XYZ file of C-alpha atoms in Angstrom:
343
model
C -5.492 -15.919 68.116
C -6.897 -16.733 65.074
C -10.031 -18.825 63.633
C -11.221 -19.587 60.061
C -15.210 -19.115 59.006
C -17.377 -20.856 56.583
C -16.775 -18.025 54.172
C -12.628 -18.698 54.428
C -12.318 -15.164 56.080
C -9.596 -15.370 58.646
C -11.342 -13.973 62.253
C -8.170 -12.567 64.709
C -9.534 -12.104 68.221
C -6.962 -9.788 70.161
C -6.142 -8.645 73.790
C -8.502 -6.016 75.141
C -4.939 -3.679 75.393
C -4.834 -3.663 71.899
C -8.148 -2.295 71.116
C -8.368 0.660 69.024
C -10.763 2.426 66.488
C -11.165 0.541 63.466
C -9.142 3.820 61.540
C -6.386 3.436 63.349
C -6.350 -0.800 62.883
C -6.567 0.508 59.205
C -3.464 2.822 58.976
C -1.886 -0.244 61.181
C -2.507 -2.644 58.253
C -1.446 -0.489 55.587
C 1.634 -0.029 56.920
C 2.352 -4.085 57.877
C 1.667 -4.553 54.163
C 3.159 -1.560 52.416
C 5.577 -0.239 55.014
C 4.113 2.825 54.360
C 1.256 5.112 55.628
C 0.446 7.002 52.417
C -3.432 5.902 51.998
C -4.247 7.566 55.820
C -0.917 10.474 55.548
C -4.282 12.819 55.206
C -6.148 11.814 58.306
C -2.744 11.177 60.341
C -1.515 14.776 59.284
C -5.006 16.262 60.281
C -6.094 14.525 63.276
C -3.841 14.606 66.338
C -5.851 12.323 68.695
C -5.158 9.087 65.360
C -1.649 9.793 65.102
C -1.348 9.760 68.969
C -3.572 6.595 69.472
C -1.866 4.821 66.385
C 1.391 5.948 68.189
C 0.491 4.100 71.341
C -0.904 1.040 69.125
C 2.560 0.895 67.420
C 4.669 1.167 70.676
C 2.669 -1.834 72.347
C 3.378 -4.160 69.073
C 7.157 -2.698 68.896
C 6.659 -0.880 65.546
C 9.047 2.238 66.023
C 9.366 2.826 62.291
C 5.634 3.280 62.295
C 6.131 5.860 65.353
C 8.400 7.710 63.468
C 6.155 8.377 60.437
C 3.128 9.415 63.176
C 5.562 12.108 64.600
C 6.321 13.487 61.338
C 2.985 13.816 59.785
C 1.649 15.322 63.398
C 3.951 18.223 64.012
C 1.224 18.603 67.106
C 2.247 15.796 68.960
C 5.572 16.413 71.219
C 8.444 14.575 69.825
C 10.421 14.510 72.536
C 8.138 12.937 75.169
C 7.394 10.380 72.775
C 10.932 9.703 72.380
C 11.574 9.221 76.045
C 8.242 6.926 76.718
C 8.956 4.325 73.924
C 12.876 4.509 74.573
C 13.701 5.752 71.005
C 15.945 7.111 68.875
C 14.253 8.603 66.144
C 17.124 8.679 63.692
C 17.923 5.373 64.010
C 14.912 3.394 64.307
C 13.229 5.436 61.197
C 15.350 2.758 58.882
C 12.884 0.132 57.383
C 12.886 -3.713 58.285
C 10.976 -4.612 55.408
C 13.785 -6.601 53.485
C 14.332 -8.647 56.437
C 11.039 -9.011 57.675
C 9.914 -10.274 54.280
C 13.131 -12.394 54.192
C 12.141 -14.580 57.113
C 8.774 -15.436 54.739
C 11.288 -16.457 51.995
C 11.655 -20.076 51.600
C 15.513 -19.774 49.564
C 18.790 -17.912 49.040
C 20.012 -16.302 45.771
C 23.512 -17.493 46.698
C 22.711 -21.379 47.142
C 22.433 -23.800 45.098
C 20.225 -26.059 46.726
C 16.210 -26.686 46.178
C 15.535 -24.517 49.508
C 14.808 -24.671 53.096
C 11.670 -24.189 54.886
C 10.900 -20.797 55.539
C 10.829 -19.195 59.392
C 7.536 -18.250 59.061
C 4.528 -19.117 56.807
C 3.108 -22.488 54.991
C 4.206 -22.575 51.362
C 0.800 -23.374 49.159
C 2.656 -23.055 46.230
C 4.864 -25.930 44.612
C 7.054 -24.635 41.686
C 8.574 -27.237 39.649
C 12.159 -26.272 39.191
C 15.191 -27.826 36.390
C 18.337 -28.454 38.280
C 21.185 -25.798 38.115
C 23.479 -26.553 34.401
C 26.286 -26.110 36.355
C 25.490 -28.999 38.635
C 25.230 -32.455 36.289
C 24.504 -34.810 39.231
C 21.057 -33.196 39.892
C 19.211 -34.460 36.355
C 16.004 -34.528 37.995
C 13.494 -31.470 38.708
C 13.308 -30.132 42.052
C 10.683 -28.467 43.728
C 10.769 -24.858 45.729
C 8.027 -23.633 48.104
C 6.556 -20.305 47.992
C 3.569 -18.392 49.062
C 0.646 -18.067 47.141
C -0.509 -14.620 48.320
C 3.014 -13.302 47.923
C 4.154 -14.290 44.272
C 0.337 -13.906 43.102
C 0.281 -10.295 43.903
C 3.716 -9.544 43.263
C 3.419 -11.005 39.630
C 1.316 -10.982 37.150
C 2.276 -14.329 35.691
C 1.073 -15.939 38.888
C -2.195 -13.313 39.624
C -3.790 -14.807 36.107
C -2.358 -18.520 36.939
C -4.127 -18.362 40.392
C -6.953 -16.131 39.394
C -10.425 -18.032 40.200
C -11.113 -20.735 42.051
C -7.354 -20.935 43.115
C -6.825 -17.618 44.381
C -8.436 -18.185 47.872
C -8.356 -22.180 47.598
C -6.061 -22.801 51.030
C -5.112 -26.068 49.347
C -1.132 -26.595 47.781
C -1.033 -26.291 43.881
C 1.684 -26.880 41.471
C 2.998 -24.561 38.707
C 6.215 -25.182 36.063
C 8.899 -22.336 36.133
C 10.540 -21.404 33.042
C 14.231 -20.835 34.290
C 16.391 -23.331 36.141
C 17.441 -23.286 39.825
C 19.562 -20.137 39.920
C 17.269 -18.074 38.117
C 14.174 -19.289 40.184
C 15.824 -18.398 43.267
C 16.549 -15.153 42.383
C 13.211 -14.590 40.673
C 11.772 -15.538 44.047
C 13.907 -13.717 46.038
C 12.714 -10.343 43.859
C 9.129 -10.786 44.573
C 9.865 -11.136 48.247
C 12.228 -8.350 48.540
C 12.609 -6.271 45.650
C 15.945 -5.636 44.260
C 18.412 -5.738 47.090
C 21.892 -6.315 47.722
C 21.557 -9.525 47.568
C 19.442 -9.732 43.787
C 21.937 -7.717 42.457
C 25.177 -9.366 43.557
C 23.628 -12.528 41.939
C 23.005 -10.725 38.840
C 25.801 -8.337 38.807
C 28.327 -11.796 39.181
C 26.928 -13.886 36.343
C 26.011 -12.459 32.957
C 24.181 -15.287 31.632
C 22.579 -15.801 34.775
C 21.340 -11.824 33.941
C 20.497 -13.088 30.316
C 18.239 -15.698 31.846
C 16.666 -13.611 34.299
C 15.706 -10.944 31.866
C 14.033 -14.038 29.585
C 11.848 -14.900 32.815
C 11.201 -11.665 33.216
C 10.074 -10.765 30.075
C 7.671 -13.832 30.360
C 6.170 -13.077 34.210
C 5.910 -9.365 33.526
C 8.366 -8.183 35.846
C 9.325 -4.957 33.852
C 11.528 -3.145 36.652
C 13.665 -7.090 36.948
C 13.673 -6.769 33.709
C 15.124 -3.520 33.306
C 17.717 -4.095 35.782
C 18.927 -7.230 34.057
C 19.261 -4.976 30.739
C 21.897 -2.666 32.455
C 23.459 -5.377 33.723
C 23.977 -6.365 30.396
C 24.681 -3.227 28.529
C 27.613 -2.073 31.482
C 29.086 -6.231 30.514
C 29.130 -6.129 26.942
C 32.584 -6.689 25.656
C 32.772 -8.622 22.748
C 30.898 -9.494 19.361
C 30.628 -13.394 21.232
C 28.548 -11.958 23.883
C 26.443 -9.644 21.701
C 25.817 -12.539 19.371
C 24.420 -14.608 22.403
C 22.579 -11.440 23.241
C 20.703 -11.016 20.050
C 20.006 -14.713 19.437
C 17.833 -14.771 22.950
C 16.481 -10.821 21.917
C 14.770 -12.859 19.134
C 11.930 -14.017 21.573
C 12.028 -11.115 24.346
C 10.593 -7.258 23.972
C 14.206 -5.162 25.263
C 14.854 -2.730 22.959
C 16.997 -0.661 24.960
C 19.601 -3.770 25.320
C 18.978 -4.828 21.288
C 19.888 -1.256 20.804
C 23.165 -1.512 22.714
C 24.060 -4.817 21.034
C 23.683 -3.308 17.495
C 25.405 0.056 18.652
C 28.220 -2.434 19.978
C 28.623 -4.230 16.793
C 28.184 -0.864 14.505
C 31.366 0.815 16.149
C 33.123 -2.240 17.255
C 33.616 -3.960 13.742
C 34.827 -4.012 10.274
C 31.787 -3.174 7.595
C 33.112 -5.867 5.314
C 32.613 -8.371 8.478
C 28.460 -7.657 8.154
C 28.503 -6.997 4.390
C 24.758 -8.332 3.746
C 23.536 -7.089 7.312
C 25.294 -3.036 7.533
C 22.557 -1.245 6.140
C 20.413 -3.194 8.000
C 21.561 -2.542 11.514
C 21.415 0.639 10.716
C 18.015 1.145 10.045
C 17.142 -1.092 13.194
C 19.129 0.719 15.232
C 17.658 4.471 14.094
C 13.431 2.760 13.491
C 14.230 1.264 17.495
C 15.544 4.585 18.725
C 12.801 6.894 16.825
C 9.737 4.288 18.131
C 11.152 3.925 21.927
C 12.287 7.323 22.045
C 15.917 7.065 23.215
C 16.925 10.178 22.509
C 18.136 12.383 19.662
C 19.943 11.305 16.196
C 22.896 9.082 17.164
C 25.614 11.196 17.038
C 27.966 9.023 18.693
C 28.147 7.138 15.833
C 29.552 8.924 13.946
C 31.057 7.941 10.456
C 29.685 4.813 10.685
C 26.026 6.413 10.001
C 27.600 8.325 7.687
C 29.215 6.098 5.430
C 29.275 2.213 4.481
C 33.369 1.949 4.960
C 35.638 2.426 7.510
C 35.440 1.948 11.367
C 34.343 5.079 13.380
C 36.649 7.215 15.346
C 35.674 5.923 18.707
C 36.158 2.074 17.542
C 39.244 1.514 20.251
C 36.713 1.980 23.075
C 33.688 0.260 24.397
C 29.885 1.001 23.303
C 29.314 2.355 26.522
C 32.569 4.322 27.017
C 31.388 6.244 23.809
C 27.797 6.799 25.002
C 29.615 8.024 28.126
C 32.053 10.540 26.988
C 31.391 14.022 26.971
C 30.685 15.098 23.459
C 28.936 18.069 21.938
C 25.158 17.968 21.911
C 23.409 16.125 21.516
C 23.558 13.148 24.397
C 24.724 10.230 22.976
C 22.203 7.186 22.442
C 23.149 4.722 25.701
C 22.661 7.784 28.393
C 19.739 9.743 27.085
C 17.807 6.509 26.913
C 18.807 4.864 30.076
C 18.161 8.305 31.881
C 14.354 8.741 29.560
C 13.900 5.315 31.472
């Protein structure tokens, strides 16, 4: 039961069964908000009576993952018994709900295509204004898609400086543009809910240039791991100089060297030198300045004759960029692996 103060502090007044030490409320909250118990592992590990009193805490709320991590930390405390009172099974009830707790707060679906549904729990403060889909021509007019305020503002960075201030603990609904379209939002959203799950990278993994226009958002909000993700995506996908092209045209305006690198290792053992005439010597330097300053490895090897000389198509030009960065060859690693591994 819940009540809001003068100072906007929320006050929860709870059942006399539930009380406990103020420590053990602590390691309670850590773990509802980072499904983890890292911050009080010490004082778990070290102090039987908290891990058995958190233990009991847990079992009344119906947290058995939490349980689990008490009885590992506190080899004192008998396993079994604890097993038997709270009707457990330790192996199976160690596995996280975090996704799909989090899910329920999540107010859309990566797979649809519509503006969103209400969420199952929470109020949605947050109002991004949202282009309709390209692929659907009979929605020409922006949408709007609810989200939560304390969830993409800490998740992001974009959104911690947007709402920074006056906004951040203003309980009133505010409004904020979002770069991408409809797809792109929804996944975006469903990343900062959820992280990258099955469902984040199905979306991705199934569209290219929705993973082109991901990585763009990305680049702008500051998520670098999204980011990153949408790069390999990219770099396992690239199959001809169209794509690339595409590729390099939208690298003008985001920071990915590792996937610029790919592109211009793509079209350095893919094609002719007399197709790129003006630009050879060019993407060659790129490539080698990019690898040196990012640190992707060792001199290209993989390459081959193409660093080597200004005619000719290298050896490995029948196979794919990242079939060559792939094969074993003698030392050193080729370009693609060493850098996505340095990563």
């Amino acid at each position: 039961k819940g009540s809001r103060s003068e100072d906007s502090v929320l006050q929860v007044r709870i059942n006399r069964k539930y009380a406990h030490s103020a420590p053990v409320w602590f390691a309670l909250l850590e773990y509802l908000y980072t499904d983890s118990v890292r911050a009080h592992s010490a004082c778990l590990r070290e102090n039987a009576s908290m891990a058995s009193e958190l233990i009991d805490l847990a079992h009344k709320l119906g947290l058995p993952r939490l349980i689990c991590f008490c009885l590992e930390l506190n080899p004192e405390i008998d396993r079994a018994a604890v097993a038997a009172r709270c009707q457990m099974n330790l192996s199976q009830d160690r596995a996280s709900t975090w996704g799909a707790d989090v899910e329920r707060l999540l107010p859309v679906d990566p797979e649809s295509t519509s503006f969103g549904r209400p969420p199952i729990f929470g109020f949605t403060d947050v109002m991004l204004r949202v282009r309709p889909s390209e692929d659907e021509p009979e929605a020409t007019q922006p949408g709007h898609l609810g989200a939560h305020k304390f969830m993409i503002a800490t998740r992001c960075p974009y959104f911690h400086a947007q709402f920074a201030g006056t906004n951040w603990k203003d309980s009133r609904s505010v409004s904020a543009n979002f770069s991408g379209d409809l797809r792109c939002c929804h996944v975006m959203l469903r990343y900062l809910y959820c992280g990258m799950d099955a469902k984040v990278e199905s979306a991705l993994n199934r569209d290219q240039s929705l993973a082109l226009q991901v990585l763009v958002v990305a680049n702008e909000y500051g998520l670098d791991n999204l980011q990153l993700w949408c790069e390999q995506v990219l770099i396992d996908n690239i199959s001809n100089r169209e794509d690339v092209l595409v590729i390099l045209q939208e690298l003008d305006l985001v920071h990915a060297p590792l996937l610029r690198c790919a592109c211009i290792f793509f079209i350095l053992s893919k094609t002719h030198p007399e197709e790129w005439t003006s630009y050879w010597p060019s993407l060659r330097e790129e490539l080698e300045a990019t690898r040196l300053k990012w640190g992707f490895g060792p001199a290209i090897e993989s390459l081959g004759d193409v660093l080597a000389t200004d005619n000719g198509v290298p050896s490995a030009a029948g196979a794919s960029p990242i079939a060559v960065a792939a094969a074993p060859t003698p030392s050193p690693t080729p370009l693609l692996r060493t850098a996505s591994s340095d990563l």
